[in-house]
Amino acid sequence: MLKTNPAFAASVKTASNFNAAACINCGSCTALCPLGVDLHPRTLFRYVLIGAEEKLLENTSVIYSCLLCRMCEDNCPADVPIAENIRSLRSYINRTRFGLMKG
Amino acid sequence: MSLPVKHVLGILADNLEYRRSVIPMSAARATAWARGLDIPFGGETVLYTGQMYQIIPSINSLSAMMAKVENSWINRFMGLGRLANRIIDLSWFMTLGVGKQQKEYNGILRNIALILKSAGVEFGYLYSQDLYSGALVFDEGIDDVFRKQARRVYDIFKTNGVKQVITVDPHTTSILKDVYPSVVEGFDLTVKSYLEVLAEKNIPCRRRLDMDLVIHDSCVYTRYLDVVDQPRKLLQSACATIHLPELSGRLTHCCGGPLESLFPARSHEITVKRVEQLAECGRSAVTMCPICLACLKREAGDKIDVKDISEYLYDCYCQPGK
C-alpha cells in the first residue's frame, strides 16, 4: 500500500528550491535521458507532490545516478527545473537519511 | 551491488570541510603548473583554476579503484574507510604514480595562461589561495559544506582585491557565475571562462591548424552557460574544419563523468557510447572540460585521439607560423 505523508512535500520544498508543480507528466525528460529508462524524473516528482516519501526513498540510487546534464530540462515543454529538483532531493536525503548536513 | 552512496559522499564532504578540497592536494602540487610563467600574485583580474585540471590524475586513480570496489565485498567497509579518512588523508594514495599525467594536465593550464598572455590579457594568480570551488559537493546536494567553501573562496577573492575572475573549466565557471551569487551575500565578481575572453579578443591566428576536428561540447558549457559558439569561432579562425556529432551544441551528450565516483559501471557505459558517437565523425576529438577529457581519453583507445581545446589553441595562437 502506498503510504503518504502530507508534511513530506512541504519539508522538501521549504529546505530547497524544489518546484515540480508545472510538470505535465509528458515523459519528454525520460525519452531524452542518456541513462535510458532507469530515471523517471516525473515519477520522482510525483512521489514528492503526493507525499510518498517511502516510494521516493526506494529510488535513492536513481536520484544519485542523475548526471545533472540538463538534457531533459532543455527540452522540457513546461520549463521544470529538473536538475535543481533532483539536487534538492539529494539534499533532502543527505540531511534526513545520511546525516551529512547539520541543518 | 553498488557503492554505498552515503559513505562515498561522506568522504568527499569531510575532505572539503577539513582539507578544503574533495581530493586534497598540497599547494606545491596544485600550483606547480605556474612555475616559470612569471604570473604575478593577485590583482584585479585573476586566472582561477579551482584546482580542477590538477585533480584529474587523482580522479583517474580514484575511478579505477572505485570500479574495482563497486561489485566487491570490500565496499561493505566503506564506512570504516570514511572514519580512517578523517585521520589519514586517503586521497594521498591516489597521487602515487600519476607524475606523467600530472605533467600533462599541468600543461593544459600552462597553455591557457600562455594563450591569454599572447592575447594581451593581464591577469594574476592566487597560487596557494586558489582553492577548489566546491562544485562536486554542490552537485551532490551537500549544501552546508558547500556554502562554507563558497564563503571561504569568495573571501579570498575579496581580501586580495579581485574584481574579475577568468575560469578554465565549465564546472567552476557555472558554480561561480550561477551558484555563488545565490549563496554568498553581496557577491559582485565578474566571471568569464577563458574561452569567452579569447573569443571576444578576436586574436589573429599565427599558425593554421588545417585539420579536421570533432567537437565534444560540455553539457555545462552549453546548457548551463550558453557557451557554444566561442570554441567554434576560435577553432574556425585557426582554419580547423569542425565536425559535429548528431548530439552536439545544446543537445550535446554527456561524457558520463558525473557518475564516476558513485556508479562507475554506468559512467563507463555512457562514456563508451559517447566515444562511438564521436568516432563516427572523425579521428581527432576536442574537449573543453577536464572531466570530459579524462573520461573520453580513458575509453578512446585507438578509436579516436582526444585532446583539450587549449592544446590546439596554443599551437595556433601562440606558436610562430610555419
Coordinates of C-alpha atoms in Angstrom, one line a residue:
Chain A
M1 CA 0.0 0.0 0.0
L2 CA 1.2 3.5 -0.8
K3 CA 1.7 5.5 2.4
T4 CA 1.6 9.2 2.1
N5 CA 3.0 11.9 4.4
P6 CA 1.5 15.3 3.7
A7 CA 4.3 17.0 5.6
F8 CA 6.9 15.5 3.3
A9 CA 6.4 17.7 0.2
A10 CA 6.4 20.8 2.4
S11 CA 9.6 19.6 4.0
V12 CA 11.4 19.1 0.7
K13 CA 10.2 22.5 -0.6
T14 CA 11.0 24.6 2.4
A15 CA 14.5 23.4 2.6
S16 CA 15.4 23.8 -1.1
N17 CA 14.3 25.2 -4.5
F18 CA 12.3 22.2 -5.4
N19 CA 9.5 23.1 -7.8
A20 CA 7.7 20.5 -9.9
A21 CA 4.2 22.0 -9.9
A22 CA 4.5 22.8 -13.6
C23 CA 5.3 19.1 -14.6
I24 CA 2.6 17.9 -17.1
N25 CA 3.8 14.3 -16.9
C26 CA 4.6 14.2 -20.7
G27 CA 7.7 12.0 -20.4
S28 CA 10.0 14.1 -22.6
C29 CA 12.5 14.0 -19.8
T30 CA 12.8 10.3 -19.7
A31 CA 12.8 9.9 -23.5
L32 CA 15.9 12.1 -23.8
C33 CA 17.9 10.9 -20.7
P34 CA 21.3 9.5 -21.5
L35 CA 20.7 7.0 -18.7
G36 CA 17.8 5.5 -20.5
V37 CA 14.6 4.2 -18.8
D38 CA 16.1 4.0 -15.3
L39 CA 15.4 7.5 -14.4
H40 CA 11.9 8.9 -14.5
P41 CA 12.1 12.5 -13.1
R42 CA 8.4 12.9 -13.5
T43 CA 7.7 9.8 -11.3
L44 CA 10.1 11.0 -8.6
F45 CA 8.5 14.4 -8.6
R46 CA 5.0 12.9 -8.4
Y47 CA 6.1 11.0 -5.3
V48 CA 7.2 14.2 -3.7
L49 CA 4.0 16.1 -4.7
I50 CA 1.7 13.4 -3.2
G51 CA 3.9 12.9 -0.1
A52 CA 5.0 9.3 -0.9
E53 CA 8.3 9.6 1.0
E54 CA 8.9 5.8 1.2
K55 CA 8.5 5.3 -2.5
L56 CA 10.9 8.2 -3.2
L57 CA 13.5 6.7 -0.9
E58 CA 13.2 3.3 -2.6
N59 CA 14.7 5.2 -5.6
T60 CA 17.7 6.7 -3.8
S61 CA 20.2 5.2 -6.2
V62 CA 18.2 6.6 -9.1
I63 CA 18.3 10.1 -7.6
Y64 CA 22.1 9.9 -7.2
S65 CA 22.6 8.5 -10.6
C66 CA 21.2 11.6 -12.4
L67 CA 24.0 13.2 -14.5
L68 CA 22.6 16.7 -13.9
C69 CA 23.4 17.2 -17.6
R70 CA 20.1 19.1 -18.2
M71 CA 19.3 17.4 -21.5
C72 CA 15.8 16.7 -20.1
E73 CA 15.5 20.3 -18.8
D74 CA 16.5 21.9 -22.0
N75 CA 13.7 20.1 -23.8
C76 CA 11.0 20.2 -21.1
P77 CA 7.9 21.9 -22.5
A78 CA 6.9 23.1 -19.0
D79 CA 10.2 24.6 -18.0
V80 CA 10.5 22.4 -14.9
P81 CA 13.9 22.9 -13.2
I82 CA 14.6 19.2 -13.3
A83 CA 18.3 19.2 -12.4
E84 CA 17.8 21.5 -9.5
N85 CA 14.8 19.4 -8.3
I86 CA 17.0 16.3 -8.4
R87 CA 19.7 18.1 -6.5
S88 CA 17.1 19.2 -3.9
L89 CA 16.1 15.6 -3.4
R90 CA 19.7 14.7 -2.8
S91 CA 20.0 17.5 -0.3
Y92 CA 16.9 16.2 1.4
I93 CA 18.3 12.6 1.7
N94 CA 21.7 13.9 2.8
R95 CA 20.0 15.8 5.5
T96 CA 17.4 13.4 6.7
R97 CA 18.8 10.0 6.0
F98 CA 22.6 10.2 5.6
G99 CA 23.3 12.7 8.4
L100 CA 25.6 14.6 6.1
M101 CA 24.3 18.0 7.0
K102 CA 23.6 19.7 10.2
G103 CA 20.7 21.9 9.1
Chain B
M1 CA 25.9 -4.3 -5.7
S2 CA 26.6 -0.6 -5.9
L3 CA 28.9 1.7 -3.9
P4 CA 27.4 2.9 -0.6
V5 CA 26.4 6.4 -1.6
K6 CA 26.3 7.7 2.0
H7 CA 29.9 6.8 2.8
V8 CA 31.4 7.9 -0.5
L9 CA 29.6 11.3 -0.2
G10 CA 30.7 11.5 3.4
I11 CA 34.4 11.1 2.4
L12 CA 34.1 13.8 -0.2
A13 CA 32.3 16.2 2.2
D14 CA 34.8 15.5 5.0
N15 CA 37.7 16.2 2.7
L16 CA 36.1 19.5 1.6
E17 CA 35.2 20.6 5.1
Y18 CA 38.6 19.7 6.8
R19 CA 41.1 19.7 3.9
R20 CA 39.5 22.3 1.6
S21 CA 39.1 20.0 -1.5
V22 CA 37.2 16.8 -2.3
I23 CA 40.6 15.5 -3.5
P24 CA 43.1 17.3 -1.3
M25 CA 46.5 18.1 -2.7
S26 CA 49.5 20.1 -1.5
A27 CA 49.8 23.7 -2.5
A28 CA 53.1 22.8 -4.2
R29 CA 51.3 20.3 -6.4
A30 CA 48.3 22.5 -7.1
T31 CA 50.5 25.4 -8.2
A32 CA 53.3 23.6 -10.0
W33 CA 51.8 24.3 -13.4
A34 CA 52.5 28.1 -12.9
R35 CA 56.2 27.6 -12.2
G36 CA 58.4 29.8 -14.5
L37 CA 55.5 31.6 -16.1
D38 CA 56.0 34.8 -14.1
I39 CA 52.4 35.3 -13.4
P40 CA 52.0 38.0 -10.7
F41 CA 50.2 37.2 -7.4
G42 CA 46.7 38.5 -7.2
G43 CA 45.5 41.7 -9.0
E44 CA 42.0 42.9 -10.0
T45 CA 41.8 40.1 -12.7
V46 CA 42.9 36.6 -11.8
L47 CA 43.0 33.3 -13.5
Y48 CA 41.2 30.9 -11.2
T49 CA 41.8 27.2 -11.8
G50 CA 39.6 25.9 -8.9
Q51 CA 42.2 23.0 -9.0
M52 CA 40.0 21.1 -11.5
Y53 CA 42.7 20.2 -14.0
Q54 CA 45.2 19.5 -11.2
I55 CA 43.0 16.9 -9.5
I56 CA 42.2 14.9 -12.6
P57 CA 45.1 12.4 -12.3
S58 CA 43.9 11.6 -8.8
I59 CA 40.4 11.3 -10.0
N60 CA 41.6 8.8 -12.6
S61 CA 43.2 6.7 -9.9
L62 CA 40.1 7.0 -7.8
S63 CA 37.8 6.0 -10.6
A64 CA 39.9 2.9 -11.3
M65 CA 39.8 1.9 -7.7
M66 CA 36.0 2.6 -7.4
A67 CA 35.4 0.4 -10.5
K68 CA 37.2 -2.5 -8.8
V69 CA 35.4 -1.9 -5.5
E70 CA 31.9 -1.4 -6.9
N71 CA 31.0 -5.1 -7.1
S72 CA 33.3 -6.3 -4.4
W73 CA 32.7 -7.3 -0.7
I74 CA 35.2 -4.5 0.2
N75 CA 32.6 -1.8 -0.4
R76 CA 30.8 -3.0 2.8
F77 CA 33.7 -1.4 4.7
M78 CA 33.4 2.0 3.1
G79 CA 32.0 3.3 6.4
L80 CA 35.3 2.3 8.1
G81 CA 37.1 4.0 5.2
R82 CA 35.3 7.2 6.0
L83 CA 36.4 7.0 9.6
A84 CA 40.0 6.3 8.6
N85 CA 40.0 9.1 6.1
R86 CA 39.2 11.6 8.9
I87 CA 42.6 10.7 10.5
I88 CA 44.7 9.9 7.4
D89 CA 44.1 11.6 4.1
L90 CA 43.4 8.5 2.0
S91 CA 43.3 10.5 -1.2
W92 CA 47.1 10.9 -0.9
F93 CA 47.4 7.4 -2.1
M94 CA 45.7 8.4 -5.3
T95 CA 48.6 10.7 -6.1
L96 CA 51.1 7.8 -6.3
G97 CA 52.4 7.1 -9.7
V98 CA 50.5 9.9 -11.5
G99 CA 53.5 12.1 -12.3
K100 CA 53.2 11.7 -16.1
Q101 CA 49.5 12.5 -16.1
Q102 CA 50.1 15.4 -13.7
K103 CA 52.6 16.9 -16.2
E104 CA 50.1 16.6 -19.0
Y105 CA 47.2 18.3 -17.1
N106 CA 49.5 21.0 -15.8
G107 CA 50.5 21.5 -19.4
I108 CA 46.9 22.4 -20.2
L109 CA 46.9 25.1 -17.6
R110 CA 50.2 26.4 -18.9
N111 CA 48.7 26.5 -22.4
I112 CA 45.7 28.5 -21.2
A113 CA 47.9 31.1 -19.3
L114 CA 50.2 31.5 -22.3
I115 CA 47.3 31.9 -24.8
L116 CA 45.8 34.6 -22.5
K117 CA 49.1 36.4 -22.3
S118 CA 49.6 36.2 -26.0
A119 CA 46.1 37.7 -26.4
G120 CA 47.2 40.7 -24.3
V121 CA 45.1 39.8 -21.3
E122 CA 46.6 40.9 -18.0
F123 CA 46.0 38.7 -15.1
G124 CA 47.3 37.4 -11.8
Y125 CA 47.0 34.1 -10.0
L126 CA 46.3 33.4 -6.3
Y127 CA 48.7 30.5 -6.1
S128 CA 48.2 28.6 -2.8
Q129 CA 45.0 30.6 -2.2
D130 CA 43.4 29.3 -5.5
L131 CA 41.1 26.7 -3.8
Y132 CA 38.6 24.2 -5.1
S133 CA 35.2 25.8 -5.7
G134 CA 33.1 23.0 -4.2
A135 CA 31.4 22.0 -7.5
L136 CA 31.0 18.3 -6.8
V137 CA 29.7 18.7 -3.3
F138 CA 27.1 21.2 -4.6
D139 CA 26.0 18.8 -7.3
E140 CA 25.6 16.0 -4.7
G141 CA 23.4 18.3 -2.6
I142 CA 25.7 18.6 0.5
D143 CA 24.6 22.2 0.8
D144 CA 26.0 23.4 4.2
V145 CA 29.6 22.1 3.4
F146 CA 29.3 23.8 0.0
R147 CA 28.2 27.1 1.4
K148 CA 31.1 27.2 3.8
Q149 CA 33.5 26.6 0.9
A150 CA 31.8 29.2 -1.3
R151 CA 32.2 31.8 1.5
R152 CA 35.9 30.8 2.0
V153 CA 36.7 31.1 -1.7
Y154 CA 34.8 34.4 -2.1
D155 CA 36.5 35.9 1.0
I156 CA 39.9 35.1 -0.5
F157 CA 39.0 36.9 -3.7
K158 CA 37.7 40.0 -1.8
T159 CA 40.7 40.1 0.6
N160 CA 43.0 40.2 -2.4
G161 CA 41.1 42.9 -4.2
V162 CA 39.9 40.7 -7.1
K163 CA 37.1 42.0 -9.3
Q164 CA 37.3 39.8 -12.4
V165 CA 37.7 36.1 -12.5
I166 CA 38.8 34.1 -15.5
T167 CA 37.9 30.5 -15.2
V168 CA 39.4 27.5 -17.1
D169 CA 36.6 24.8 -16.9
P170 CA 32.8 24.8 -17.2
H171 CA 32.0 23.4 -13.8
T172 CA 33.9 26.1 -11.9
T173 CA 32.5 28.7 -14.2
S174 CA 29.0 27.7 -13.5
I175 CA 29.5 27.4 -9.8
L176 CA 31.0 30.9 -9.6
K177 CA 28.7 32.6 -12.0
D178 CA 25.3 30.9 -11.3
V179 CA 25.5 29.4 -7.8
Y180 CA 27.8 31.6 -5.6
P181 CA 25.6 34.7 -6.1
S182 CA 22.7 32.8 -4.6
V183 CA 24.7 31.6 -1.5
V184 CA 27.2 34.4 -0.9
E185 CA 25.6 37.6 0.1
G186 CA 26.9 40.6 -1.8
F187 CA 28.7 38.6 -4.5
D188 CA 29.9 41.1 -7.0
L189 CA 32.6 39.4 -9.1
T190 CA 32.6 39.3 -12.9
V191 CA 33.2 35.7 -14.0
K192 CA 34.1 34.6 -17.5
S193 CA 35.6 31.5 -19.0
Y194 CA 38.9 31.9 -20.8
L195 CA 37.1 30.7 -24.0
E196 CA 34.7 33.7 -23.7
V197 CA 37.6 36.1 -23.0
L198 CA 39.6 34.8 -26.0
A199 CA 36.6 34.8 -28.4
E200 CA 35.9 38.5 -27.5
K201 CA 39.5 39.4 -28.3
N202 CA 39.5 38.4 -31.9
I203 CA 43.1 37.4 -31.8
P204 CA 44.9 36.7 -35.0
C205 CA 45.9 33.1 -35.8
R206 CA 49.7 32.7 -36.1
R207 CA 49.7 29.1 -37.4
R208 CA 46.9 27.5 -39.4
L209 CA 45.6 24.2 -37.9
D210 CA 44.3 22.9 -41.3
M211 CA 42.8 19.8 -39.7
D212 CA 39.5 18.1 -39.1
L213 CA 38.3 18.2 -35.5
V214 CA 35.2 16.7 -33.9
I215 CA 33.8 18.8 -31.1
H216 CA 32.6 17.2 -27.9
D217 CA 30.6 20.0 -26.3
S218 CA 30.4 20.1 -22.5
C219 CA 26.9 19.8 -21.0
V220 CA 27.7 22.6 -18.5
Y221 CA 29.2 25.0 -21.0
T222 CA 26.3 24.6 -23.5
R223 CA 23.2 24.1 -21.4
Y224 CA 24.2 25.8 -18.2
L225 CA 26.2 28.7 -19.5
D226 CA 25.3 29.0 -23.2
V227 CA 28.9 28.8 -24.3
V228 CA 28.5 27.2 -27.7
D229 CA 29.8 29.5 -30.4
Q230 CA 33.1 30.6 -28.7
P231 CA 35.1 27.4 -29.1
R232 CA 33.8 27.0 -32.7
K233 CA 34.9 30.6 -33.5
L234 CA 38.3 30.1 -32.0
L235 CA 39.0 26.8 -33.9
Q236 CA 37.5 28.0 -37.2
S237 CA 39.6 31.2 -37.1
A238 CA 42.6 28.9 -36.9
C239 CA 41.4 27.1 -40.1
A240 CA 40.2 23.9 -38.5
T241 CA 37.3 22.1 -40.1
I242 CA 34.7 21.4 -37.5
H243 CA 32.7 18.2 -37.4
L244 CA 29.7 17.8 -35.1
P245 CA 28.1 14.6 -33.8
E246 CA 24.3 14.5 -34.1
L247 CA 24.1 15.2 -30.4
S248 CA 26.1 18.5 -30.1
G249 CA 25.7 22.1 -29.0
R250 CA 22.7 22.5 -26.7
L251 CA 21.8 18.9 -27.4
T252 CA 25.3 17.5 -26.5
H253 CA 25.5 14.0 -25.0
C254 CA 27.1 13.7 -21.5
C255 CA 30.5 12.1 -21.2
G256 CA 29.4 10.0 -18.2
G257 CA 31.9 11.8 -15.8
P258 CA 29.4 12.9 -13.2
L259 CA 28.7 9.3 -12.2
E260 CA 32.3 8.2 -11.8
S261 CA 32.5 8.4 -8.1
L262 CA 29.2 6.7 -7.3
F263 CA 28.3 4.5 -10.2
P264 CA 31.5 3.7 -12.2
A265 CA 29.9 1.0 -14.3
R266 CA 27.1 3.3 -15.5
S267 CA 29.6 6.0 -16.1
H268 CA 31.6 3.7 -18.3
E269 CA 28.6 2.7 -20.4
I270 CA 27.8 6.3 -21.1
T271 CA 31.4 7.2 -22.0
V272 CA 31.7 4.2 -24.4
K273 CA 28.5 5.4 -26.1
R274 CA 29.8 8.9 -26.5
V275 CA 33.2 7.8 -27.8
E276 CA 31.4 5.8 -30.5
Q277 CA 29.3 8.9 -31.5
L278 CA 32.5 11.0 -31.8
A279 CA 34.4 8.3 -33.6
E280 CA 31.7 8.2 -36.3
C281 CA 32.6 11.8 -37.2
G282 CA 36.4 11.7 -37.3
R283 CA 39.7 10.8 -35.7
S284 CA 40.5 13.8 -33.6
A285 CA 38.1 15.0 -30.9
V286 CA 38.4 18.2 -28.9
T287 CA 37.0 18.7 -25.4
M288 CA 36.9 21.8 -23.2
C289 CA 36.2 20.3 -19.8
P290 CA 38.7 18.3 -17.6
I291 CA 36.1 15.7 -16.6
C292 CA 35.1 15.1 -20.3
L293 CA 38.7 14.9 -21.3
A294 CA 39.6 12.4 -18.6
C295 CA 36.6 10.1 -19.3
L296 CA 36.8 10.2 -23.1
K297 CA 40.5 9.7 -23.1
R298 CA 40.2 6.7 -20.9
E299 CA 37.8 4.9 -23.2
A300 CA 39.1 6.2 -26.6
G301 CA 41.7 3.5 -27.1
D302 CA 42.8 3.7 -30.8
K303 CA 39.3 4.7 -31.9
I304 CA 39.9 8.4 -31.6
D305 CA 42.5 10.9 -30.4
V306 CA 41.1 13.1 -27.6
K307 CA 42.7 16.4 -26.7
D308 CA 41.8 19.5 -24.7
I309 CA 41.0 22.5 -26.8
S310 CA 43.8 24.5 -25.2
E311 CA 46.4 22.3 -26.9
Y312 CA 45.1 23.3 -30.4
L313 CA 44.6 26.9 -29.4
Y314 CA 48.2 27.1 -28.0
D315 CA 49.5 25.7 -31.3
C316 CA 47.7 28.2 -33.5
Y317 CA 47.6 31.4 -31.3
C318 CA 51.0 31.2 -29.5
Q319 CA 53.4 29.3 -31.8
P320 CA 55.2 31.1 -34.6
G321 CA 53.8 30.5 -38.1
K322 CA 55.4 27.7 -40.2

